[in-house]
CSV table of C-alpha atoms and ligand atoms in Angstrom, one decimal:
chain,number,residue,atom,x,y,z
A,194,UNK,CA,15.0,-17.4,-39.1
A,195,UNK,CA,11.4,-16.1,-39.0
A,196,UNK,CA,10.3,-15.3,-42.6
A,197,UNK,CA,8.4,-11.8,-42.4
A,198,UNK,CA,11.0,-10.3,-40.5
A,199,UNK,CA,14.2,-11.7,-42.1
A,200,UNK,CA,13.4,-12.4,-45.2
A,201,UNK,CA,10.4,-10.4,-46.8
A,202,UNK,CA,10.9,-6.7,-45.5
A,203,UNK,CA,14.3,-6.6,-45.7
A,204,UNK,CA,14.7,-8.8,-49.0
A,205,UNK,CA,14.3,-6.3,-52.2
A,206,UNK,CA,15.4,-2.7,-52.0
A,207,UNK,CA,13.8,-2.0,-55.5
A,208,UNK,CA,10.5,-3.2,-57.4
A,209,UNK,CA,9.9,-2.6,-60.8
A,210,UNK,CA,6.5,-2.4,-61.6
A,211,UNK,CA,4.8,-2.8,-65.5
A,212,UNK,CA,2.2,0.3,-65.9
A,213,UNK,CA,-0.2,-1.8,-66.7
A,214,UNK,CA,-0.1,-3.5,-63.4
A,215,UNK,CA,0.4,-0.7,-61.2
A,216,UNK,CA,-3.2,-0.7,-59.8
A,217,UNK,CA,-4.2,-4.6,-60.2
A,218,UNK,CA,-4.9,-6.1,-56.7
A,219,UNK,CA,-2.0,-8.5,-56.6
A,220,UNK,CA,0.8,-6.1,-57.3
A,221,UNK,CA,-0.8,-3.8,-54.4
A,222,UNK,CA,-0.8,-6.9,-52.2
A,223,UNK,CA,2.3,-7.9,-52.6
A,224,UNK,CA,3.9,-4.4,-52.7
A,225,UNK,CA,2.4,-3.8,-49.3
A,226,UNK,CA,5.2,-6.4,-48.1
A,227,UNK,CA,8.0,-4.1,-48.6
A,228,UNK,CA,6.9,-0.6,-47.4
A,229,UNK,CA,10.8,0.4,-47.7
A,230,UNK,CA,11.5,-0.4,-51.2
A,231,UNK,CA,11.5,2.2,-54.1
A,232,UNK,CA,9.2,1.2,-56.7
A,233,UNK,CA,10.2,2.4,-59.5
A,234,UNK,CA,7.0,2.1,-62.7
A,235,UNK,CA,8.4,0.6,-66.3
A,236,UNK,CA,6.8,0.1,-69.4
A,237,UNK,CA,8.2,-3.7,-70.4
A,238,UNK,CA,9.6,-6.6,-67.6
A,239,UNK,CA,11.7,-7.4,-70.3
A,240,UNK,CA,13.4,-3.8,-70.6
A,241,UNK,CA,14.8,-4.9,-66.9
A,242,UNK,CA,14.9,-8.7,-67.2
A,243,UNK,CA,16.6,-9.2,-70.7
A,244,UNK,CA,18.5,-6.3,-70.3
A,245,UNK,CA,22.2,-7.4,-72.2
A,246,UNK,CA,25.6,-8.1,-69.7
A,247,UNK,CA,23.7,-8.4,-66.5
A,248,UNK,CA,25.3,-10.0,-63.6
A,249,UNK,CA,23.3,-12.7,-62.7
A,250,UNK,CA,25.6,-13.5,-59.6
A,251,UNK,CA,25.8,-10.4,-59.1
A,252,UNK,CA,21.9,-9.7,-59.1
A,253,UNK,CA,21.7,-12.7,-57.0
A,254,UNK,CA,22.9,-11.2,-54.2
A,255,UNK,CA,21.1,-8.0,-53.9
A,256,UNK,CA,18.0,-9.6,-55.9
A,257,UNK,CA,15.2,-7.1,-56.7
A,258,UNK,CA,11.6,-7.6,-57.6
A,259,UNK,CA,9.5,-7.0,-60.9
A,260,UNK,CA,5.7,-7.3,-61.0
A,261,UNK,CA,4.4,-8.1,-64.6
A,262,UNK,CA,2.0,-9.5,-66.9
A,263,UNK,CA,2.1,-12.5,-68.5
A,264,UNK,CA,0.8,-12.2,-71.7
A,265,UNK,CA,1.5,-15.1,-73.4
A,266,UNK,CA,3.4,-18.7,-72.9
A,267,UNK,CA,1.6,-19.5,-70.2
A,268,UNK,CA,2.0,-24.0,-70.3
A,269,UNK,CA,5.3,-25.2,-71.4
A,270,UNK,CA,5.8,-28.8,-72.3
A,271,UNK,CA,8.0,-30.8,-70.1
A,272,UNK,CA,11.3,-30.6,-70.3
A,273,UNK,CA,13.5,-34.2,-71.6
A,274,UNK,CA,15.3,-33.7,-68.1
A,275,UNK,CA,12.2,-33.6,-66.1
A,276,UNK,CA,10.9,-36.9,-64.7
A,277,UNK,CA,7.1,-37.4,-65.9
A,278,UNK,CA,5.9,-39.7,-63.2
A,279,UNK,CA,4.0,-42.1,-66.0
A,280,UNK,CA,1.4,-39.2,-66.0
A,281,UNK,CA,0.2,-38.2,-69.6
A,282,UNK,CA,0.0,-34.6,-70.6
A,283,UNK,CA,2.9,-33.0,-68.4
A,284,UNK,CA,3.4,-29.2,-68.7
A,285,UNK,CA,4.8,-26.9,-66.3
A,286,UNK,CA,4.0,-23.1,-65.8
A,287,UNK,CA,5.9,-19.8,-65.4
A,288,UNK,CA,4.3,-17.6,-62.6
A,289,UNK,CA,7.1,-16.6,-61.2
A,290,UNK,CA,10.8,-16.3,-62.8
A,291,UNK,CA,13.8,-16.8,-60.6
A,292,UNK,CA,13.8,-17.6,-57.1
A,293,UNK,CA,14.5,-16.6,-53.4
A,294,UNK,CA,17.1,-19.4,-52.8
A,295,UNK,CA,20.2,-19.1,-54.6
A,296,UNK,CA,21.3,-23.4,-55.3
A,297,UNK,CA,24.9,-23.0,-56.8
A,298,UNK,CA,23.6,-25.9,-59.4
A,299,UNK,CA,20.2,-23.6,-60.5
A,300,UNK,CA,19.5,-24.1,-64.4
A,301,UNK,CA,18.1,-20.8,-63.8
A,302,UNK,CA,21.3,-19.4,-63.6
A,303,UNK,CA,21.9,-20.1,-67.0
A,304,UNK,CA,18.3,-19.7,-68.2
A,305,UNK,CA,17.4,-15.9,-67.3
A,306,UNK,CA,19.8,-13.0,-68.3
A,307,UNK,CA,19.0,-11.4,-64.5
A,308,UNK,CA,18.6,-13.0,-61.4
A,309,UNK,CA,16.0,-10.9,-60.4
A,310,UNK,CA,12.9,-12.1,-59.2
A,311,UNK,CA,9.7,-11.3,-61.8
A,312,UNK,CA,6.0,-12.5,-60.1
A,313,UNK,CA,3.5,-11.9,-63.2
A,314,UNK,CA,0.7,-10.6,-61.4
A,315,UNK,CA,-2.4,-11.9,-63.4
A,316,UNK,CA,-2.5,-15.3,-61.9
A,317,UNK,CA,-6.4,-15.0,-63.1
A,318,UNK,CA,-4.9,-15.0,-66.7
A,319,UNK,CA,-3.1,-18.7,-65.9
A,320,UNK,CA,-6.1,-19.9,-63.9
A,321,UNK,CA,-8.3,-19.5,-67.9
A,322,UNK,CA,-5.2,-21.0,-70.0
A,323,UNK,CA,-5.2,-24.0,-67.8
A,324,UNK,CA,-9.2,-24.5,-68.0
A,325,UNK,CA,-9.3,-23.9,-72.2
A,326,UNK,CA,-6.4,-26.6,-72.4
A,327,UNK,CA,-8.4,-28.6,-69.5
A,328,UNK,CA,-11.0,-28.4,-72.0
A,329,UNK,CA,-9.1,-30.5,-74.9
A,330,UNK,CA,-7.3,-33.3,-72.4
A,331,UNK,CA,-5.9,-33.8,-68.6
A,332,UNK,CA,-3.7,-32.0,-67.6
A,333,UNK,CA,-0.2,-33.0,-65.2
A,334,UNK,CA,1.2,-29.4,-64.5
A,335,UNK,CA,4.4,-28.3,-62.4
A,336,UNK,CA,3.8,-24.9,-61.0
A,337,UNK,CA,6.8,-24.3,-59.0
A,338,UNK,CA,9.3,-25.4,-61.9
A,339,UNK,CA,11.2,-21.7,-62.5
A,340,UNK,CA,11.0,-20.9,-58.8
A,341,UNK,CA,10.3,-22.2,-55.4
A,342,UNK,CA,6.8,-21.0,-55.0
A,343,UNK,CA,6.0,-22.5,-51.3
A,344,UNK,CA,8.8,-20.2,-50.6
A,345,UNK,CA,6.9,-17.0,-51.0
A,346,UNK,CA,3.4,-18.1,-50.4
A,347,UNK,CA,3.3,-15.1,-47.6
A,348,UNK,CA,3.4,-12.6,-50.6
A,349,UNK,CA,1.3,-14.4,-53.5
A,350,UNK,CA,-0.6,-17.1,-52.0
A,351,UNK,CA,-0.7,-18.5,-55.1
A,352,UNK,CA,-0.1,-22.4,-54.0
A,353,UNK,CA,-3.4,-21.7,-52.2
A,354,UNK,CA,-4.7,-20.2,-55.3
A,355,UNK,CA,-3.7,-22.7,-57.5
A,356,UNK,CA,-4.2,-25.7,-55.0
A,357,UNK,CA,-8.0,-24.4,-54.7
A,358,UNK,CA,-8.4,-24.0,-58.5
A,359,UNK,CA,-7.1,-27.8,-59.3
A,360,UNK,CA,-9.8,-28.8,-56.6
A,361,UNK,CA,-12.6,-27.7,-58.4
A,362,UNK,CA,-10.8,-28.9,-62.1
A,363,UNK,CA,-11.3,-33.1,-61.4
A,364,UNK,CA,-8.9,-34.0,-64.4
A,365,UNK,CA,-5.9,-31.2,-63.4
A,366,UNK,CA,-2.9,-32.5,-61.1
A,367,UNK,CA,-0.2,-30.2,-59.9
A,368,UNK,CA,2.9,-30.6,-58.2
A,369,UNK,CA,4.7,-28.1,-56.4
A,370,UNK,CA,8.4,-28.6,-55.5
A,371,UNK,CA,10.1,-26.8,-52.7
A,372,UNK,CA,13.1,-27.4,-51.0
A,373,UNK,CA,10.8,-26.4,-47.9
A,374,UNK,CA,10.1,-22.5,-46.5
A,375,UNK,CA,10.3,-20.8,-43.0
A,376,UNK,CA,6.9,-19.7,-43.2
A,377,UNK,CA,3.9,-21.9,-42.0
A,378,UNK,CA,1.7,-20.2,-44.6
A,379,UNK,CA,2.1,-23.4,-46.9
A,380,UNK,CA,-0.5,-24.9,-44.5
A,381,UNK,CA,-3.1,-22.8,-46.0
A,382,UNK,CA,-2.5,-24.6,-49.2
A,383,UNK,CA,-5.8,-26.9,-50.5
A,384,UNK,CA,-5.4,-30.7,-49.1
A,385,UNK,CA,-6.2,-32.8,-52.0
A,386,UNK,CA,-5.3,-36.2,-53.6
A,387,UNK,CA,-4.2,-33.7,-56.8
A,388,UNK,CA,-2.4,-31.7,-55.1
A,389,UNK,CA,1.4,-33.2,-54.8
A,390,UNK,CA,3.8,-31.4,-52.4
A,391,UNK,CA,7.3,-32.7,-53.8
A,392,UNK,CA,10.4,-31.8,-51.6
A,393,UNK,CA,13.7,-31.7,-52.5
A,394,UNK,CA,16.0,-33.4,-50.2
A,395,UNK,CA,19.8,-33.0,-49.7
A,396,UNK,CA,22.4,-34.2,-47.2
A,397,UNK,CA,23.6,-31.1,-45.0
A,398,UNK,CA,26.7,-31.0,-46.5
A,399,UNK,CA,24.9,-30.1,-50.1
A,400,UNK,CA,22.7,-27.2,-48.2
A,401,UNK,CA,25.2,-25.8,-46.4
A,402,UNK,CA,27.9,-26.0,-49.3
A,403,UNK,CA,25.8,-25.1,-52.8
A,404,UNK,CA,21.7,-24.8,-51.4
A,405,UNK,CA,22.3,-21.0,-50.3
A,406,UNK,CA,19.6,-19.8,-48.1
A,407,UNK,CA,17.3,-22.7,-48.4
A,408,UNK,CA,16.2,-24.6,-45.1
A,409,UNK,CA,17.8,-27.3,-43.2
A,410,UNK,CA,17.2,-31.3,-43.8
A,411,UNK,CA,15.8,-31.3,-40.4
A,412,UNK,CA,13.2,-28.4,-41.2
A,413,UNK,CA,12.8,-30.0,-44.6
A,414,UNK,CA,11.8,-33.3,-42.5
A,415,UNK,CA,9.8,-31.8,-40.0
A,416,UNK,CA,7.3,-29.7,-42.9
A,417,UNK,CA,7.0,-33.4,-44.8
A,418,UNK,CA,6.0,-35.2,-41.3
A,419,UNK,CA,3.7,-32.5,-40.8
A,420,UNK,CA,2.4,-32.4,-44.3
A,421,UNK,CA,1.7,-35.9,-44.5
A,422,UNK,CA,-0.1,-35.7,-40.9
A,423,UNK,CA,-2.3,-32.8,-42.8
A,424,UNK,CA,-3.2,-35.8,-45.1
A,425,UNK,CA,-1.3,-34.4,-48.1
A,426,UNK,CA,0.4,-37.0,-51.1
A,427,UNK,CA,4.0,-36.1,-50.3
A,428,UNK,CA,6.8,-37.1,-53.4
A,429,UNK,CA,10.2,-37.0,-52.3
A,430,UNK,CA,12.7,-35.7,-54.4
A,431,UNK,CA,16.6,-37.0,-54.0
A,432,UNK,CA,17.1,-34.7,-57.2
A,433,UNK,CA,19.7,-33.7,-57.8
A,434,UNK,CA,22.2,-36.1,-56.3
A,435,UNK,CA,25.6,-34.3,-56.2
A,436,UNK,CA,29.0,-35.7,-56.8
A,437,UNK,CA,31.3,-34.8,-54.5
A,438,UNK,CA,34.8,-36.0,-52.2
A,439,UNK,CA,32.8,-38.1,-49.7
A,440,UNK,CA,29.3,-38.1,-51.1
A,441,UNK,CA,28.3,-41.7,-50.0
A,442,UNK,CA,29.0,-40.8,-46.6
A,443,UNK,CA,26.5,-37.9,-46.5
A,444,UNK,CA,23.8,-39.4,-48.8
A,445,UNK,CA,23.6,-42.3,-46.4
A,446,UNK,CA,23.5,-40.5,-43.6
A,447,UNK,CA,20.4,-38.1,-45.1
A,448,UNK,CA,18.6,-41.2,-45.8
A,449,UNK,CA,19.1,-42.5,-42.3
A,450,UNK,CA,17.6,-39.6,-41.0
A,451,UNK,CA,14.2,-39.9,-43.7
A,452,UNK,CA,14.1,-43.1,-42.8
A,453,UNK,CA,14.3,-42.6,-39.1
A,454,UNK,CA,11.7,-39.6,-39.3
A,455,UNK,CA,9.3,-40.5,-41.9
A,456,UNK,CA,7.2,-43.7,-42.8
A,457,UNK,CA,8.3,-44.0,-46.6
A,458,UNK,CA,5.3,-46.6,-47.3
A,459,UNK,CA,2.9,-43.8,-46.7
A,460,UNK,CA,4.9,-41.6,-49.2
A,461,UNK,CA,3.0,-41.2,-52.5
A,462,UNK,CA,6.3,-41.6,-54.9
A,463,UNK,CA,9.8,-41.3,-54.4
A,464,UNK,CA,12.1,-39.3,-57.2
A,465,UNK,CA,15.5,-40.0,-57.8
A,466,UNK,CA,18.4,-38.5,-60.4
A,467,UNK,CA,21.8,-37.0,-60.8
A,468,UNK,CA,22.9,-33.6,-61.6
A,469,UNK,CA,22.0,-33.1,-65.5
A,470,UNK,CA,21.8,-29.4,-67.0
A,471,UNK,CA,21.3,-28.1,-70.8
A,472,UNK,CA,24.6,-27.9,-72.2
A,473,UNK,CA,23.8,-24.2,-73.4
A,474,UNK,CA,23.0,-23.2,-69.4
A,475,UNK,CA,25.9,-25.0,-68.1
A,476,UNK,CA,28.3,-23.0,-70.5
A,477,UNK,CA,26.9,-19.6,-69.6
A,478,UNK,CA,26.7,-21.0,-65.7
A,479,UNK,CA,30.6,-21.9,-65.8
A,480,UNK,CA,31.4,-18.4,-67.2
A,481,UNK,CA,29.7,-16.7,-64.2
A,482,UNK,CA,30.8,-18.9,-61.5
A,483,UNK,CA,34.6,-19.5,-62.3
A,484,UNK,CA,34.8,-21.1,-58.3
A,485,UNK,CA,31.9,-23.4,-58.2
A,486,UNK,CA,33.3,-26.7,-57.8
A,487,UNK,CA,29.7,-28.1,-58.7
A,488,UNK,CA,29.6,-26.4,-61.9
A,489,UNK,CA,33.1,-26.6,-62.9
A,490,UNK,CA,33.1,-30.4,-62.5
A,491,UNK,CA,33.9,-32.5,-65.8
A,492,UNK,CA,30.3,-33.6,-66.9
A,493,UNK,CA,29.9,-35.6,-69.6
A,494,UNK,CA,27.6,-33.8,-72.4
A,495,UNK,CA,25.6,-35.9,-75.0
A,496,UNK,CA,22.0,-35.3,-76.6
A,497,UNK,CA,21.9,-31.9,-75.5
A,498,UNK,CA,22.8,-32.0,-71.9
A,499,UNK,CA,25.7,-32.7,-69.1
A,500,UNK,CA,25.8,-35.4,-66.8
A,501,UNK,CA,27.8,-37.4,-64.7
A,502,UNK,CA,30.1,-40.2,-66.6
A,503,UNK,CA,28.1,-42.9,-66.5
A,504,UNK,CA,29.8,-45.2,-64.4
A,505,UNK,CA,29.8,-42.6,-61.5
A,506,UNK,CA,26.1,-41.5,-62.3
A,507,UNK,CA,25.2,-45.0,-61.6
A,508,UNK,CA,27.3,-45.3,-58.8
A,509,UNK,CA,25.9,-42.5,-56.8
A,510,UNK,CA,22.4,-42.7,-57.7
A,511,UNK,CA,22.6,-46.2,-56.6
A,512,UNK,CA,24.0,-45.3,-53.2
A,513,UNK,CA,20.7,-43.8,-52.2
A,514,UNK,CA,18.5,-46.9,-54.5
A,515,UNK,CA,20.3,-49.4,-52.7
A,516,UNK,CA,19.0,-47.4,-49.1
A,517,UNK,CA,15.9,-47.2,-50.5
A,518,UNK,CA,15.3,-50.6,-51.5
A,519,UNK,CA,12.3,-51.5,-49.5
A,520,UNK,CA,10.6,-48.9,-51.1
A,521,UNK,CA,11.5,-49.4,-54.3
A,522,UNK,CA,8.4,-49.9,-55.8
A,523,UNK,CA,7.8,-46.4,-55.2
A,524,UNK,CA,10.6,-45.0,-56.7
A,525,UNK,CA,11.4,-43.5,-60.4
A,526,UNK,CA,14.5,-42.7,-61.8
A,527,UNK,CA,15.5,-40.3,-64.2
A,528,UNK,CA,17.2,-42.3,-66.7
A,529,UNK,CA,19.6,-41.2,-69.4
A,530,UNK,CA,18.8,-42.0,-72.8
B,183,SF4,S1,15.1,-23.9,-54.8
B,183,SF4,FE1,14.9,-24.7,-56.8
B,183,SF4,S2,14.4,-22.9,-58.1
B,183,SF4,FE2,15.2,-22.1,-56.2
B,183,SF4,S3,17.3,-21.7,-56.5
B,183,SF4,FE3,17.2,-23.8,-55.7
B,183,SF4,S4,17.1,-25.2,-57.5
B,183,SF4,FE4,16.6,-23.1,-58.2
């Protein structure tokens, strides 16, 4: 699939556009990616976004684009079901809500009303946040933690943006996550010890069957080999670990192929967990997606949040440990408490 021609002029057939941002720079740029779209101007994102009884699955099929401004919000805590990485400070940031890749499993899905895709435009306005909070402490910050960002770096750039920002900010670490792109535009993306490119990795059985549209293991493989050449700190992310009739098999195998493909000691960390979701996202999710044998499984729900019984979340997080043991120094687990 090549990515300007697939995936970027034929992807939204309408763009909502806040007034306000109707002549900023970056909502020019990236309309001028979809010359056949109707763009149609609105006073609010949230008019559109938080509209009531949208179809998210529905949306996610025919998704369409809003161009906002963020006004407020812009760090967020972590989340208890992110893994901090024994960094201090750990906050992740909205830039984008919702994402080109529709995973079954999303939390987003039971996040957002709509499953349309808002960009907030004023990436300027995050860049000042970060540096005022940068001014009381460090700062650990996921920017692709509501979206896969790599994914559409040929419309924003703003993994470039941010990457080259966190270069010149000596006490600001970022990590963005991606479950890889089709694009090479990721290259342009600043190479530095603080700038962690974390990828997701799944057998092919879990792409093909609940990672809709996302790329292949073996193009997932093939961007960390190259990334790692390009002298980036690579985290690999076996997160989230899915249950399913005849997992082992398949999560052995993916590992197999990492191991056969990539030199794990030169990895920078290694992330490993089990599906886990907010109990209030997973309720809304199961409503929406009666069929999803990944969401209609019988989690277990304590403190908040659904997980696998914990005799089978240890068994299947250990089948990829146990394949990773001569790395397992470099490897943290997301651990149930
Ligand atoms: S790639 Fe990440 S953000 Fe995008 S749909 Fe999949 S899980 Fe959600």
């Amino acid at each position: 699939m090549h990515f300007k021609e697939d995936v970027v002029v034929n992807k939204f057939s309408h763009i909502y556009i806040e007034e306000e941002m109707k002549d900023n720079a970056m909502t020019k740029k990236i309309t001028s990616f979809f010359p056949h779209a109707s763009k149609i101007i609105i006073h609010d994102y949230r008019d559109v976004f938080n509209r009531r009884k949208q179809s998210h699955a529905h949306q996610k099929s025919s998704q369409n684009l809003i161009l906002a401004k963020k006004k407020n919000d812009f760090l967020y805590p972590s989340s208890p079901v992110c893994q901090s990485f024994d960094y201090e400070n750990f906050y992740y940031t909205t830039t984008m809500m919702n994402c080109i890749y529709d995973c079954e499993y999303c939390f987003l899905k039971g996040m957002y009303p709509s499953g349309n895709l808002v960009i907030f435009v004023n990436i300027e306005d995050f860049l000042h946040e970060i540096e005022n909070r940068l001014k009381e402490h460090s700062i650990y910050l996921c920017v692709s933690y509501d979206t896969d960002m790599l994914a559409l770096e040929p419309i924003t750039q703003y993994a470039k943006i941010l990457s080259e920002f966190t270069e010149k900010h000596p006490s600001l670490c970022i990590e963005i996550r991606t479950k890889g792109t089709y694009s090479q535009d990721w290259k342009n993306v600043c190479v530095s010890e603080r700038v962690i490119l974390a990828f997701t990795l799944s057998p092919e059985y879990v792409i093909s069957h609940y990672e809709h549209g996302t790329p292949p293991l073996t193009k997932r493989i093939a961007m960390i080999q190259e990334a790692m050449k390009m002298g980036y700190p690579v985290r690999l992310c076996f997160d989230p670990i899915i249950a399913f009739q005849g997992y082992e098999k398949e999560y052995l195998e993916m590992v197999r192929l990492v191991k056969e493909s990539i030199d794990l000691k030169r990895v920078k960390d290694i992330s490993i967990g089990s599906f886990r979701i907010s109990r209030n996202y997973l309720k809304d999710m199961r409503k929406q997606y009666p069929d999803s044998s990944v969401l209609q499984y019988p989690y277990v729900c304590d403190h908040g949040f659904y997980h696998l019984r914990d005799d089978i979340q240890k068994k299947v997080e250990h089948t990829v440990l146990d394949a990773l043991d001569e790395v397992k120094d470099k490897i943290y687990q997301w651990e149930n408490e």
